[in-house]
Short mmCIF file of C-alpha atoms in Angstrom, two decimals:
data_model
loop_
_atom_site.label_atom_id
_atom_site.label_comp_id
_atom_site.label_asym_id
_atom_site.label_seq_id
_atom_site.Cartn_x
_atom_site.Cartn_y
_atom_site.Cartn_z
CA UNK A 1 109.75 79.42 79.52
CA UNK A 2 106.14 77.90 79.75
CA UNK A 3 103.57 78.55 82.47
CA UNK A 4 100.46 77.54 83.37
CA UNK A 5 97.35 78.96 84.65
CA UNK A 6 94.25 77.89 86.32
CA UNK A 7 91.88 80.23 87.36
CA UNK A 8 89.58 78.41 89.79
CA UNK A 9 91.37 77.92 93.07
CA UNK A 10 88.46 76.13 94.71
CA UNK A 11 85.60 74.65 93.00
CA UNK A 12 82.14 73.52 94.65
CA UNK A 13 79.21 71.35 93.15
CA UNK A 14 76.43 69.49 93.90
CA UNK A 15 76.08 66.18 92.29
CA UNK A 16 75.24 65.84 89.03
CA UNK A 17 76.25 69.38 88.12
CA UNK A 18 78.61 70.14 85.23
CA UNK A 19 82.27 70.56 85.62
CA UNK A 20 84.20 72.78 83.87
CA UNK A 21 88.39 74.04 85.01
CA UNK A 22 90.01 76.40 83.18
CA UNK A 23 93.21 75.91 81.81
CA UNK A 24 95.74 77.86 79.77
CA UNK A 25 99.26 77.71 79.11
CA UNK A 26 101.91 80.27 78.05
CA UNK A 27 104.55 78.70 75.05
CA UNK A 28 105.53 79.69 71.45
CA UNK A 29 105.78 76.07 70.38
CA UNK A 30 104.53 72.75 70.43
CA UNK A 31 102.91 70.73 73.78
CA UNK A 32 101.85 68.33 75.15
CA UNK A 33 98.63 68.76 77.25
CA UNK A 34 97.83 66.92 80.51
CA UNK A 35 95.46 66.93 83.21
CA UNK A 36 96.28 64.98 86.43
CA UNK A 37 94.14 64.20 89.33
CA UNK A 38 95.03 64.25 92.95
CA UNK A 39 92.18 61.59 94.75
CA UNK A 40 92.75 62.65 99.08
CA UNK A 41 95.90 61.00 100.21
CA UNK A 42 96.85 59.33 97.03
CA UNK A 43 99.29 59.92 93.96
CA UNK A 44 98.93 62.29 90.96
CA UNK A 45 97.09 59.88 88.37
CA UNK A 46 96.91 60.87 84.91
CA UNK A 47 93.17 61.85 83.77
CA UNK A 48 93.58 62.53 80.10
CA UNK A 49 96.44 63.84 77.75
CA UNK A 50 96.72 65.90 74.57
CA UNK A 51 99.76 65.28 72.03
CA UNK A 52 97.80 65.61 68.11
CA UNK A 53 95.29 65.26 66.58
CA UNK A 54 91.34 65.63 67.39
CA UNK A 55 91.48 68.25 69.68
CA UNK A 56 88.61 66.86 71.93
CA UNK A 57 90.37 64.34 73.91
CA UNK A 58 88.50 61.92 76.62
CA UNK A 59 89.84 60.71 79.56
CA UNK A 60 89.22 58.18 82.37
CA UNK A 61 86.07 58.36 84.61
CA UNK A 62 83.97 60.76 81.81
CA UNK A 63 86.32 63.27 81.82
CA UNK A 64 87.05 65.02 78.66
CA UNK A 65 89.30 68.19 77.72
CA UNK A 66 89.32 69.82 74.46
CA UNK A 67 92.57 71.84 73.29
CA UNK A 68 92.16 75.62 71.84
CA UNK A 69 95.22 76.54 70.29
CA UNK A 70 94.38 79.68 69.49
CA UNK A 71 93.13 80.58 73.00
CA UNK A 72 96.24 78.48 74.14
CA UNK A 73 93.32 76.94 76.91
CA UNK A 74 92.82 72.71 77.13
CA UNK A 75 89.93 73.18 80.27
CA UNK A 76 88.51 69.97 81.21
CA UNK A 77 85.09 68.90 81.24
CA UNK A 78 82.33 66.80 83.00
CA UNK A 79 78.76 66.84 82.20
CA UNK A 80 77.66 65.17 85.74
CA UNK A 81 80.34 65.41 88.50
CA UNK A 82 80.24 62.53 91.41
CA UNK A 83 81.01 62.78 94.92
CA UNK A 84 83.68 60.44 94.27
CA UNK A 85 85.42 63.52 91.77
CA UNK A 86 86.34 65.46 94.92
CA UNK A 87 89.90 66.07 94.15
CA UNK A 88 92.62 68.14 93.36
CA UNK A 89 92.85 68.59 89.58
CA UNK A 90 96.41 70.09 88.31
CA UNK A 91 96.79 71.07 84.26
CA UNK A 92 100.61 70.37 83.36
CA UNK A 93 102.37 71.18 80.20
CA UNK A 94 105.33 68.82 78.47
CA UNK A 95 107.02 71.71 76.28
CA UNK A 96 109.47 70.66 73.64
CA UNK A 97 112.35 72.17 75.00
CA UNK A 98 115.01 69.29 74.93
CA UNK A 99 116.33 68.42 78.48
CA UNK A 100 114.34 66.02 80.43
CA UNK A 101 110.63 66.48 78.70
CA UNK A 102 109.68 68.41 81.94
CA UNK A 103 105.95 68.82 83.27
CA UNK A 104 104.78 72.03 84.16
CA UNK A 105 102.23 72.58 86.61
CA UNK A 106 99.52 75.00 87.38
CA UNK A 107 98.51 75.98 90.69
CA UNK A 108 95.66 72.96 90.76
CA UNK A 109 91.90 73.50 91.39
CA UNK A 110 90.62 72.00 94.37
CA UNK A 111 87.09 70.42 93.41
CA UNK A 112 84.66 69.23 96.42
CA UNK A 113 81.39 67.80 95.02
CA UNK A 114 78.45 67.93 97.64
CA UNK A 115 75.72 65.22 98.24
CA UNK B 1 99.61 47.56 87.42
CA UNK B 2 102.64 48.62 87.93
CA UNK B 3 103.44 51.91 90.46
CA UNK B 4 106.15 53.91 91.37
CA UNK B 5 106.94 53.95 95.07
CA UNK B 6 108.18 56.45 97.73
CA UNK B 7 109.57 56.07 100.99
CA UNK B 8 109.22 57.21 103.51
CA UNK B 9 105.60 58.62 103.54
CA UNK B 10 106.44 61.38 105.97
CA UNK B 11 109.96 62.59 107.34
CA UNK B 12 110.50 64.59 109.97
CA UNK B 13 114.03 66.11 110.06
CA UNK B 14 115.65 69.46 112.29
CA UNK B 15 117.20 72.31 109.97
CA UNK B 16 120.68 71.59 109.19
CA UNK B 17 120.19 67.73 108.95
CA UNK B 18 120.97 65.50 105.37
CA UNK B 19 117.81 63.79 104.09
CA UNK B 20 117.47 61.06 101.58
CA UNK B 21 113.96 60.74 99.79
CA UNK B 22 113.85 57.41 97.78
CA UNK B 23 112.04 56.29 94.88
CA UNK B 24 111.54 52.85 92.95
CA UNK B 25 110.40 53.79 89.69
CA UNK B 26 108.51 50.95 87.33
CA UNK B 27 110.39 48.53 86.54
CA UNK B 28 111.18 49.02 82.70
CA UNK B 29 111.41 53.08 82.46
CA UNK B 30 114.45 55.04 81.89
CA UNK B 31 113.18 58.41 82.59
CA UNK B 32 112.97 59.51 86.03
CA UNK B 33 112.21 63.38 87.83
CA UNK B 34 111.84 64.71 90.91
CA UNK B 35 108.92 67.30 91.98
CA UNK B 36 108.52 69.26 94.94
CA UNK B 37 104.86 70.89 96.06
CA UNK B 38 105.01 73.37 98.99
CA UNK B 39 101.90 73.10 100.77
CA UNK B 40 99.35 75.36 98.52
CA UNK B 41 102.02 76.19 95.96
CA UNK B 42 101.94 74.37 92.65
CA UNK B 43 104.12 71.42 92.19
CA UNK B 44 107.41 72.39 90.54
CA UNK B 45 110.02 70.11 88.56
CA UNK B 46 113.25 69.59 90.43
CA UNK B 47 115.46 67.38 88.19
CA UNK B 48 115.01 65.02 85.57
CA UNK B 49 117.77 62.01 85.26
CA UNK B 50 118.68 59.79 82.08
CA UNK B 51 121.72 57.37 81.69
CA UNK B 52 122.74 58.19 85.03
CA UNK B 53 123.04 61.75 84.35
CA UNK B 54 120.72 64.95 85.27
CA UNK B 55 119.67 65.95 81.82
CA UNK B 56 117.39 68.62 83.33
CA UNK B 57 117.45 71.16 86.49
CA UNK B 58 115.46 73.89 87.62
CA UNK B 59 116.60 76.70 89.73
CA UNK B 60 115.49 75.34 92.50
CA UNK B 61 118.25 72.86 92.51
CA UNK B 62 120.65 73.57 93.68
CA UNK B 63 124.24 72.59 95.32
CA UNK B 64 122.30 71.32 98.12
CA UNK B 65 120.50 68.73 96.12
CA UNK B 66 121.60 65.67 94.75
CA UNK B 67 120.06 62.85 92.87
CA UNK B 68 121.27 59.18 92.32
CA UNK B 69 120.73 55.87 91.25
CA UNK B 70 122.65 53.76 93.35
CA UNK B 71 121.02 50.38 91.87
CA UNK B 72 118.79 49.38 88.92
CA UNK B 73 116.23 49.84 91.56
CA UNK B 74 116.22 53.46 93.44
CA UNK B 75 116.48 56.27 92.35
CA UNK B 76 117.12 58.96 95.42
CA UNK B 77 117.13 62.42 96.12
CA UNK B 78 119.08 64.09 98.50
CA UNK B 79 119.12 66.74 100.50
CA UNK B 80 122.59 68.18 101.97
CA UNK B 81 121.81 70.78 104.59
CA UNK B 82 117.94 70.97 105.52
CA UNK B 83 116.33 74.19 105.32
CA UNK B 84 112.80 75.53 107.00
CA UNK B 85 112.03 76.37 103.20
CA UNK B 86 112.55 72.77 102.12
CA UNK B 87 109.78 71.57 103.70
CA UNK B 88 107.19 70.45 101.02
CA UNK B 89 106.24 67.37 99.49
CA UNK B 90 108.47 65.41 97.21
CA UNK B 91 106.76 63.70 94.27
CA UNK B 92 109.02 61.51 92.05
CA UNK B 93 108.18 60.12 88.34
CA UNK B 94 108.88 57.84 85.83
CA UNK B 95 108.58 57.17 82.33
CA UNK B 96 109.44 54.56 80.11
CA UNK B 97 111.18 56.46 77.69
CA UNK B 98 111.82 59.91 75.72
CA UNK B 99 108.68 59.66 73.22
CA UNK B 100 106.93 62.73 73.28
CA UNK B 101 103.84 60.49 73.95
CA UNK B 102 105.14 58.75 77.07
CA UNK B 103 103.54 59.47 80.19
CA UNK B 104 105.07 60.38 83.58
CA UNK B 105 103.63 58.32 86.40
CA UNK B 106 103.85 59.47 89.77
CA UNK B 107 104.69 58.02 93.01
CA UNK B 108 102.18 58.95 96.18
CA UNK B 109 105.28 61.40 97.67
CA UNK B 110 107.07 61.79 100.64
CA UNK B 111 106.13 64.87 102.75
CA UNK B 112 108.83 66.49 104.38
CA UNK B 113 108.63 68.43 107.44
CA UNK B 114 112.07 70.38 108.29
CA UNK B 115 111.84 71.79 112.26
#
């Protein structure tokens, strides 16, 4: 079965600092990468999502993530955080198992971005 | 754009007691799921339903869960005989079909507090 990891629990910033979550996932096979973001009191929105290709993918809002396979890690990346990226930010993983194309979720990293 | 919806926002229920979380999923998607995140747990796939069948279940689904869609509208999830454990918060998705691009889109949740 697949799994997910993500190491920092709680993240703190100033503005303008550089973001980086870790991410990695446990699976023989192919995935699909995604990281979602949880905005206080609102719905999981997708950020950005991996399925091929360049393995440097962008994402809404200047978010980017780029997909290691060999390290089995997709972190994401910021160069300049906002206030307005304080959030919960969960890595999931789509693994082609048949069934339903379930996500799997990490634990989330809970990023607060100070003035 | 279009959203997936939840309702209620918050239910309160006693142990024992038969709750129904409901969902409206987007209008033209054929994939739907059920996630459940106990409060600083990771959020964990419940079911996933196709063609008016479960094509996918976790563990924790069991006997005491149910899922339906009564209509072309909702799609619901209920819950037989509350438990203290079943408190959490209940995310549902959608997407628009099988593709291993498609994106699940979540719905803001429905937290459930069992007493």
């Amino acid at each position: 079965a697949q799994s997910v990891s993500q190491h920092n629990h709680h993240v703190i910033l100033s503005e303008a600092a550089s973001l980086e979550l870790g991410c990695n996932y446990s699976y023989g096979g192919t995935v699909n990468l995604f990281w979602y973001v949880q905005y206080p009191g609102q719905h999981l929105q997708l950020l950005l999502k991996y399925f091929s290709g360049d393995p440097l993918v962008k994402g809404i809002k200047g978010f980017e993530a780029e997909f290691i396979k060999s390290k089995f890690s997709f972190n994401l990346r910021k160069p300049s955080v906002q206030w307005s990226d304080t959030a919960e930010y969960f890595c999931a993983v789509n693994a082609f198992t048949g069934g339903g194309n379930k996500l799997t979720f990490g634990t989330g990293t809970q990023l607060k971005v100070e003035l | 754009e279009p959203e997936v919806t939840q309702t209620p926002s918050h239910q309160v229920t006693q142990m024992g007691q038969e709750v129904i979380l409901r969902c409206v999923p987007i209008s033209n998607h054929l994939y739907f799921y059920w996630y459940r995140q106990i409060l600083g747990q990771k959020v964990e796939f419940l079911v996933s339903f196709y063609n008016n069948e479960i094509s996918e279940k976790s563990e924790i689904f069991d006997d005491q869960f149910s899922v339906e869609r009564p209509d072309g509208s909702n799609f619901t999830l209920k819950i037989r005989s509350t438990k203290l454990e079943d408190s959490a918060m209940y995310f549902c998705a959608s997407r628009i079909s099988g593709g291993v691009t498609d994106t699940q889109y979540f719905g803001p949740g429905t937290r459930l507090t069992v007493l």
